[in-house]
Short mmCIF file of C-alpha atoms and ligand atoms in Angstrom, two decimals:
data_model
loop_
_atom_site.label_atom_id
_atom_site.label_comp_id
_atom_site.label_asym_id
_atom_site.label_seq_id
_atom_site.Cartn_x
_atom_site.Cartn_y
_atom_site.Cartn_z
CA MET A 165 90.02 6.68 -43.67
CA SER A 166 93.49 6.41 -42.14
CA ARG A 167 94.64 3.68 -40.14
CA VAL A 168 95.53 4.39 -36.53
CA TYR A 169 98.35 3.11 -34.53
CA ASN A 170 96.68 0.28 -32.62
CA PHE A 171 98.33 -0.50 -29.34
CA GLY A 172 95.83 -3.39 -28.76
CA ALA A 173 97.24 -6.27 -26.82
CA GLY A 174 95.19 -8.90 -28.84
CA PRO A 175 93.76 -9.31 -31.44
CA ALA A 176 96.91 -6.82 -32.39
CA ALA A 177 97.60 -4.70 -34.94
CA ILE A 178 98.83 -6.22 -38.63
CA PRO A 179 101.50 -4.66 -41.05
CA THR A 180 99.34 -2.83 -43.72
CA ASP A 181 101.28 -4.47 -46.24
CA ILE A 182 99.96 -7.66 -45.24
CA LEU A 183 96.39 -6.60 -45.17
CA LEU A 184 96.62 -4.80 -48.57
CA GLN A 185 97.86 -8.60 -50.13
CA ALA A 186 95.02 -10.14 -48.14
CA LYS A 187 92.41 -7.73 -50.13
CA GLU A 188 94.16 -8.33 -53.20
CA GLU A 189 93.90 -12.18 -53.06
CA LEU A 190 90.52 -12.15 -51.44
CA LEU A 191 88.64 -12.40 -54.80
CA ASP A 192 91.18 -14.62 -56.35
CA TRP A 193 93.67 -16.44 -54.69
CA ASP A 194 96.38 -18.58 -56.10
CA ASP A 195 94.61 -18.19 -59.48
CA LEU A 196 91.61 -20.06 -58.30
CA GLY A 197 88.87 -17.43 -58.84
CA MET A 198 88.17 -17.66 -54.81
CA SER A 199 89.31 -16.96 -51.64
CA VAL A 200 91.91 -18.96 -49.61
CA MET A 201 88.69 -19.41 -47.28
CA GLU A 202 86.49 -20.95 -49.95
CA VAL A 203 89.21 -23.57 -50.97
CA SER A 204 89.21 -27.21 -49.64
CA HIS A 205 92.25 -27.75 -47.01
CA ARG A 206 92.81 -31.06 -49.10
CA SER A 207 93.64 -29.36 -51.99
CA PRO A 208 96.97 -29.03 -53.49
CA HIS A 209 96.74 -25.18 -53.39
CA TYR A 210 96.07 -25.17 -49.56
CA MET A 211 98.75 -27.98 -48.70
CA LYS A 212 101.29 -26.09 -50.73
CA MET A 213 100.39 -22.80 -48.86
CA MET A 214 100.56 -24.90 -45.22
CA GLN A 215 104.08 -26.42 -46.16
CA GLN A 216 105.29 -23.02 -47.01
CA ALA A 217 104.10 -21.35 -44.10
CA GLU A 218 105.82 -24.60 -41.82
CA GLN A 219 109.01 -24.02 -43.85
CA ASP A 220 109.28 -20.28 -43.26
CA LEU A 221 108.49 -20.73 -39.73
CA ARG A 222 110.92 -23.54 -39.14
CA GLU A 223 113.80 -21.06 -41.05
CA LEU A 224 113.02 -17.77 -38.86
CA MET A 225 112.99 -19.91 -35.85
CA SER A 226 115.49 -22.59 -36.80
CA ILE A 227 113.23 -25.47 -35.67
CA PRO A 228 115.42 -28.35 -35.61
CA ASP A 229 114.10 -31.39 -37.88
CA ASP A 230 113.36 -33.35 -34.39
CA TYR A 231 110.68 -31.00 -33.60
CA SER A 232 106.90 -31.20 -34.94
CA VAL A 233 105.04 -28.03 -36.01
CA LEU A 234 101.44 -28.00 -35.36
CA PHE A 235 98.89 -25.66 -36.45
CA LEU A 236 95.97 -26.50 -34.58
CA ALA A 237 92.51 -24.30 -34.19
CA GLY A 238 91.57 -22.48 -31.24
CA PRO A 239 92.49 -20.58 -28.47
CA ALA A 240 95.96 -20.51 -27.11
CA ARG A 241 94.13 -21.34 -23.76
CA ALA A 242 92.93 -24.66 -25.08
CA GLN A 243 96.56 -25.68 -24.43
CA PHE A 244 96.42 -25.18 -21.13
CA SER A 245 94.57 -28.65 -20.98
CA ALA A 246 96.27 -29.78 -23.63
CA ILE A 247 99.80 -29.78 -22.34
CA PRO A 248 99.08 -32.06 -18.86
CA LEU A 249 96.94 -34.32 -21.45
CA ASN A 250 99.66 -35.15 -23.62
CA LEU A 251 103.26 -34.47 -21.83
CA LEU A 252 102.05 -35.98 -18.52
CA GLY A 253 102.85 -39.79 -19.56
CA ASP A 254 103.00 -41.74 -16.38
CA LYS A 255 104.21 -39.24 -14.37
CA THR A 256 101.59 -37.38 -11.74
CA THR A 257 103.16 -34.02 -11.37
CA ALA A 258 104.39 -30.93 -13.11
CA ASP A 259 106.41 -27.72 -12.34
CA TYR A 260 104.85 -24.31 -12.93
CA ILE A 261 106.49 -20.97 -12.94
CA ASP A 262 103.64 -18.84 -12.02
CA THR A 263 104.75 -14.92 -12.85
CA GLY A 264 100.99 -13.48 -13.81
CA ILE A 265 97.64 -13.68 -14.75
CA TRP A 266 98.48 -16.28 -17.77
CA SER A 267 100.75 -18.34 -15.68
CA ARG A 268 98.08 -18.47 -13.14
CA MET A 269 95.38 -19.33 -15.57
CA ALA A 270 97.63 -22.51 -16.83
CA ILE A 271 98.11 -23.74 -13.33
CA GLU A 272 94.33 -23.78 -12.25
CA GLU A 273 93.40 -25.69 -15.58
CA ALA A 274 96.70 -28.13 -14.75
CA GLN A 275 95.29 -28.76 -11.69
CA ARG A 276 92.53 -30.80 -13.15
CA TYR A 277 94.80 -33.11 -14.46
CA CYS A 278 97.93 -33.67 -12.01
CA LYS A 279 99.41 -32.10 -9.18
CA VAL A 280 101.08 -28.89 -9.86
CA ASN A 281 104.16 -27.72 -8.07
CA VAL A 282 104.43 -24.21 -8.26
CA ALA A 283 107.94 -23.89 -8.23
CA ALA A 284 108.55 -20.30 -8.08
CA ASP A 285 105.88 -17.83 -7.48
CA ALA A 286 106.08 -13.95 -8.12
CA GLN A 287 102.55 -12.94 -6.69
CA GLU A 288 104.62 -11.64 -3.66
CA PHE A 289 106.27 -9.13 -6.09
CA ASN A 290 102.59 -8.35 -7.43
CA TYR A 291 103.74 -9.89 -10.23
CA PHE A 292 106.17 -6.84 -11.25
CA ASP A 293 109.12 -8.98 -11.03
CA ILE A 294 110.52 -12.98 -11.41
CA PRO A 295 111.89 -14.71 -8.21
CA GLU A 296 115.55 -15.56 -8.93
CA ARG A 297 116.31 -18.90 -10.86
CA SER A 298 118.33 -19.88 -7.50
CA THR A 299 115.01 -19.56 -5.57
CA TRP A 300 112.84 -21.97 -7.51
CA GLN A 301 112.16 -25.30 -6.01
CA LEU A 302 112.12 -27.41 -9.14
CA ASN A 303 111.11 -31.32 -8.89
CA PRO A 304 113.32 -33.82 -10.44
CA ASP A 305 110.42 -36.07 -11.15
CA ALA A 306 107.93 -33.61 -12.96
CA ALA A 307 106.85 -34.30 -16.44
CA TYR A 308 107.85 -30.95 -17.18
CA VAL A 309 108.30 -27.16 -16.51
CA TYR A 310 105.93 -24.64 -17.45
CA TYR A 311 106.47 -20.81 -17.83
CA THR A 312 105.16 -17.91 -19.66
CA ASP A 313 107.94 -16.17 -21.79
CA ASN A 314 105.98 -12.77 -21.67
CA GLU A 315 103.23 -11.99 -19.47
CA THR A 316 101.13 -10.03 -21.63
CA ILE A 317 98.89 -8.27 -18.86
CA SER A 318 101.71 -7.14 -16.01
CA GLY A 319 104.29 -6.44 -18.80
CA VAL A 320 106.77 -9.02 -17.58
CA GLU A 321 109.03 -11.40 -19.61
CA PHE A 322 111.85 -13.32 -18.82
CA PRO A 323 115.17 -11.97 -20.65
CA GLU A 324 115.87 -15.46 -22.23
CA ALA A 325 114.78 -18.81 -21.50
CA PRO A 326 115.50 -20.24 -17.86
CA VAL A 327 117.86 -23.27 -17.20
CA VAL A 328 115.89 -26.20 -15.53
CA GLY A 329 118.04 -28.97 -16.24
CA ASP A 330 116.69 -32.31 -18.29
CA VAL A 331 113.24 -32.02 -17.35
CA PRO A 332 111.47 -30.63 -20.56
CA LEU A 333 110.65 -26.84 -20.90
CA VAL A 334 107.67 -25.83 -22.09
CA ALA A 335 106.72 -22.22 -22.70
CA ASP A 336 103.76 -20.17 -23.50
CA MET A 337 105.24 -17.71 -26.02
CA THR A 338 101.80 -16.41 -27.49
CA SER A 339 102.99 -12.48 -26.83
CA SER A 340 106.97 -12.89 -27.61
CA ILE A 341 107.03 -15.57 -30.33
CA LEU A 342 108.85 -14.21 -33.57
CA SER A 343 109.60 -11.09 -31.83
CA ARG A 344 113.47 -12.14 -31.46
CA PRO A 345 115.47 -15.43 -32.20
CA MET A 346 114.75 -18.22 -29.77
CA ASP A 347 117.02 -21.17 -29.17
CA VAL A 348 114.27 -23.91 -29.72
CA THR A 349 116.73 -26.67 -28.72
CA LYS A 350 116.15 -25.27 -25.23
CA PHE A 351 112.52 -26.38 -25.22
CA GLY A 352 110.61 -29.40 -25.21
CA LEU A 353 107.60 -27.71 -26.36
CA ILE A 354 106.59 -24.05 -27.44
CA PHE A 355 103.10 -22.72 -28.34
CA ALA A 356 101.54 -19.28 -29.20
CA GLY A 357 97.98 -18.22 -30.20
CA SER A 358 98.29 -16.45 -33.74
CA GLN A 359 96.39 -12.88 -32.64
CA LYS A 360 99.19 -11.26 -31.05
CA ASN A 361 102.10 -11.79 -33.69
CA MET A 362 101.25 -14.10 -35.96
CA GLY A 363 98.37 -12.34 -38.04
CA CYS A 364 94.51 -12.76 -36.93
CA ALA A 365 93.06 -15.03 -34.32
CA GLY A 366 91.70 -18.63 -34.62
CA LEU A 367 95.56 -20.41 -34.55
CA THR A 368 97.58 -21.90 -32.16
CA VAL A 369 101.15 -23.22 -33.34
CA ILE A 370 102.72 -25.90 -31.19
CA ILE A 371 106.42 -26.69 -31.81
CA VAL A 372 106.89 -29.99 -30.24
CA ARG A 373 110.19 -32.14 -29.38
CA ASN A 374 109.14 -35.53 -31.06
CA ASP A 375 110.25 -37.49 -28.23
CA LEU A 376 107.46 -35.92 -26.42
CA LEU A 377 104.67 -37.33 -28.59
CA GLY A 378 102.87 -40.58 -27.86
CA LYS A 379 102.18 -39.96 -24.44
CA ALA A 380 98.80 -38.66 -24.33
CA MET A 381 96.25 -40.03 -21.83
CA PRO A 382 93.97 -42.44 -22.83
CA THR A 383 90.97 -39.95 -22.40
CA THR A 384 92.65 -36.98 -24.32
CA PRO A 385 90.30 -35.86 -26.87
CA THR A 386 91.73 -37.14 -30.54
CA VAL A 387 91.77 -33.28 -31.61
CA PHE A 388 94.32 -32.74 -28.83
CA ASP A 389 96.70 -35.30 -29.35
CA TYR A 390 99.79 -33.94 -30.66
CA LYS A 391 101.11 -37.13 -31.79
CA PHE A 392 98.05 -37.73 -34.01
CA GLN A 393 97.69 -34.23 -35.18
CA ALA A 394 101.55 -34.31 -36.40
CA GLU A 395 100.76 -37.71 -38.07
CA LYS A 396 97.64 -35.83 -39.74
CA GLN A 397 99.98 -32.94 -40.55
CA SER A 398 97.26 -30.71 -38.73
CA LEU A 399 94.71 -31.77 -41.48
CA PHE A 400 92.65 -34.00 -39.09
CA TYR A 401 89.80 -31.36 -39.12
CA THR A 402 88.87 -28.05 -40.78
CA PRO A 403 91.52 -25.69 -40.11
CA THR A 404 91.21 -22.06 -39.44
CA THR A 405 92.26 -21.43 -42.87
CA ILE A 406 92.01 -17.69 -42.85
CA ALA A 407 94.53 -17.38 -39.78
CA CYS A 408 96.74 -20.05 -41.48
CA TYR A 409 96.89 -18.15 -44.27
CA MET A 410 97.40 -14.76 -42.41
CA ALA A 411 100.28 -16.20 -40.57
CA GLY A 412 101.97 -17.80 -43.63
CA LEU A 413 102.06 -13.86 -45.05
CA MET A 414 103.35 -13.05 -41.52
CA PHE A 415 106.21 -15.35 -41.81
CA GLN A 416 107.27 -14.34 -45.20
CA TRP A 417 106.92 -10.54 -43.99
CA LEU A 418 109.12 -11.31 -41.31
CA LYS A 419 111.81 -13.13 -43.58
CA GLN A 420 111.43 -9.65 -46.01
CA GLN A 421 112.08 -7.72 -42.82
CA GLY A 422 115.39 -9.50 -42.28
CA GLY A 423 114.18 -12.54 -39.75
CA LEU A 424 114.36 -12.26 -36.28
CA LYS A 425 117.60 -10.91 -35.32
CA ALA A 426 116.28 -7.80 -37.12
CA MET A 427 113.13 -7.72 -35.39
CA GLU A 428 115.02 -8.05 -32.04
CA GLU A 429 116.89 -4.84 -32.80
CA ILE A 430 113.98 -2.90 -33.49
CA ASN A 431 112.04 -4.06 -30.88
CA ALA A 432 114.46 -3.16 -28.37
CA ILE A 433 114.84 0.25 -29.47
CA LYS A 434 111.03 0.71 -29.75
CA ALA A 435 110.58 -0.29 -25.94
CA LYS A 436 113.91 1.38 -24.94
CA LYS A 437 112.28 4.48 -26.53
CA LEU A 438 109.05 4.06 -24.21
CA TYR A 439 110.94 3.15 -21.06
CA ASP A 440 113.31 5.79 -21.08
CA PHE A 441 110.78 8.40 -21.23
CA ILE A 442 108.45 7.23 -18.85
CA ASP A 443 111.54 6.77 -16.43
CA ALA A 444 112.46 9.77 -17.13
CA SER A 445 109.11 11.39 -16.41
CA SER A 446 107.50 12.24 -13.09
CA PHE A 447 103.97 11.67 -14.23
CA TYR A 448 104.24 8.36 -16.00
CA SER A 449 105.51 5.41 -14.32
CA ASN A 450 105.95 1.47 -14.83
CA PRO A 451 106.24 -0.54 -11.89
CA VAL A 452 108.24 -3.52 -13.36
CA ASN A 453 111.72 -4.33 -12.27
CA PRO A 454 113.96 -3.10 -15.20
CA THR A 455 115.86 -6.56 -15.67
CA VAL A 456 112.57 -8.14 -16.37
CA ARG A 457 110.27 -5.38 -18.58
CA SER A 458 108.40 -6.65 -21.46
CA ARG A 459 110.01 -5.67 -24.65
CA MET A 460 106.06 -6.29 -26.09
CA ASN A 461 103.62 -5.02 -23.95
CA ILE A 462 104.37 -1.96 -21.73
CA PRO A 463 101.64 -0.96 -19.10
CA PHE A 464 102.28 2.47 -17.63
CA ILE A 465 100.15 4.63 -15.21
CA LEU A 466 99.41 8.36 -14.77
CA ALA A 467 100.28 10.40 -11.69
CA ASP A 468 96.76 11.12 -11.52
CA SER A 469 93.99 8.44 -12.45
CA GLU A 470 91.57 10.93 -13.01
CA GLN A 471 93.15 12.00 -16.22
CA ASP A 472 93.19 8.57 -17.74
CA LYS A 473 90.20 9.38 -19.63
CA ALA A 474 91.34 12.89 -21.24
CA PHE A 475 94.37 10.75 -22.04
CA LEU A 476 92.58 8.27 -23.87
CA ASP A 477 90.46 10.72 -25.72
CA GLY A 478 93.37 13.08 -26.73
CA ALA A 479 95.17 9.74 -28.08
CA HIS A 480 92.19 8.65 -30.12
CA LYS A 481 92.22 12.42 -31.65
CA ALA A 482 96.12 12.12 -32.38
CA GLY A 483 95.34 8.63 -34.41
CA MET A 484 96.21 5.94 -31.32
CA SER A 485 94.12 3.41 -30.28
CA ALA A 486 93.81 0.57 -27.66
CA LEU A 487 96.07 1.95 -25.10
CA LYS A 488 93.38 1.20 -22.31
CA GLY A 489 95.09 -1.24 -19.50
CA HIS A 490 93.97 -4.63 -18.74
CA ARG A 491 90.77 -4.52 -16.58
CA LEU A 492 92.80 -6.44 -14.11
CA VAL A 493 95.49 -3.55 -13.50
CA GLY A 494 94.04 -0.42 -14.78
CA GLY A 495 95.99 2.42 -16.20
CA MET A 496 97.52 2.32 -19.75
CA ARG A 497 99.43 -0.49 -21.86
CA ALA A 498 101.04 0.24 -24.88
CA SER A 499 101.58 -3.32 -27.02
CA ILE A 500 104.26 -3.10 -29.44
CA TYR A 501 104.47 -6.26 -31.07
CA ASN A 502 106.25 -6.83 -34.76
CA ALA A 503 103.69 -4.83 -36.43
CA MET A 504 103.90 -1.70 -34.90
CA PRO A 505 106.09 0.32 -36.54
CA MET A 506 108.79 2.88 -35.00
CA SER A 507 106.68 5.83 -36.19
CA GLY A 508 104.09 4.62 -33.91
CA VAL A 509 106.03 4.37 -30.69
CA ASP A 510 107.53 8.15 -31.60
CA ARG A 511 103.83 9.48 -32.02
CA LEU A 512 103.07 8.07 -28.73
CA VAL A 513 105.75 9.29 -26.82
CA GLU A 514 105.32 12.47 -28.61
CA TYR A 515 101.71 12.36 -27.27
CA MET A 516 102.64 11.68 -23.82
CA ALA A 517 105.01 14.46 -23.48
CA GLU A 518 102.30 17.14 -24.77
CA PHE A 519 100.06 15.69 -22.77
CA GLU A 520 101.93 15.62 -19.40
CA ARG A 521 102.92 19.39 -20.39
CA GLY A 522 99.29 19.99 -20.49
CA VAL A 523 98.38 18.96 -17.01
C1 LIG B 867 96.19 -13.70 -25.28
C2 LIG B 867 97.53 -14.68 -24.08
C3 LIG B 867 96.71 -16.05 -23.82
C4 LIG B 867 95.38 -16.46 -24.65
O1 LIG B 867 94.99 -16.43 -26.03
P1 LIG B 867 93.69 -16.92 -26.19
O2 LIG B 867 93.64 -17.53 -27.57
O3 LIG B 867 92.67 -15.85 -26.12
O4 LIG B 867 93.22 -18.33 -25.37
C5 LIG B 867 97.57 -16.96 -23.37
N1 LIG B 867 98.69 -16.77 -23.10
C6 LIG B 867 99.11 -15.22 -23.33
C7 LIG B 867 100.53 -14.99 -22.76
C8 LIG B 867 98.75 -14.61 -24.12
O5 LIG B 867 99.09 -13.15 -24.11
#
């Protein structure tokens, strides 16, 4: 059996080296004669692993000391409620930038807790562009400004973090975290689910500036209370131990690859190869404004959608899987997170050219 090139958007590909290490350690982790999944999360072994994971993440992202890092169980989507429940404080309104399906879902959830001001709305561009910063209607009295760094479904990514003034900036980085260096000091809070660029599903990492802690509503569930979780070092409840372990391995792997600057360069080359090929072809197309195209998720459509099935079948035979686009937008989507090697992108481009010649 051989491994395929997995272009899935999430759960997504994991570097083979990491899977081999996990396999190796499955029966006997840290000389304990058992797997990490069977060890108490309060044991020194587990706590040491988590301290190392946090330290590696802090190093990779240059996270300053006045930020807490939380490793919480559950979906990224839980933060759509946890964010207003923690950050509103005595404010009643928050600004949201609507750039796609993920920000839209965050808005709908936040509306249960506060007045949402949609400061910019990309629906008029069918979510294929980001409204000019100068047109945003930010409210100086908002508790925070929320945006989605990379819209995984339509393939739209902010080239860099937006400048929003003194109001804390909150970012959903589920599909872009660790893909390039980010200046954490520009953010009040960053969160990301683990299943795209940090290993397997089950964990959400939250990086939050300490002055934003302690403003949770009295009704905020304890397990969602960032300050409480920071004080408990994310060990209040049983963590998703296997996901934390996998994320820790990812962080070590990234350091071996040369860190985020190196990843940024490789990821830029991977994305450019695909976009250049798509743009040069009259058979494939990508509708996103080139200045805001995602470096992680590249949707494309075939000139003749009747060919979709044949394209996917052929891709599968050529060793590539999960290229089918999101059900809401159709077509194809190639997700090329850190774990996708250059050879996977080369194989895809080669296959696309061959398929086009054949139709
Ligand atoms: C996948 C994704 C989510 C949702 O992740 P869950 O863990 O399934 O809740 C949220 N935001 C973005 C940008 C995503 O890509």
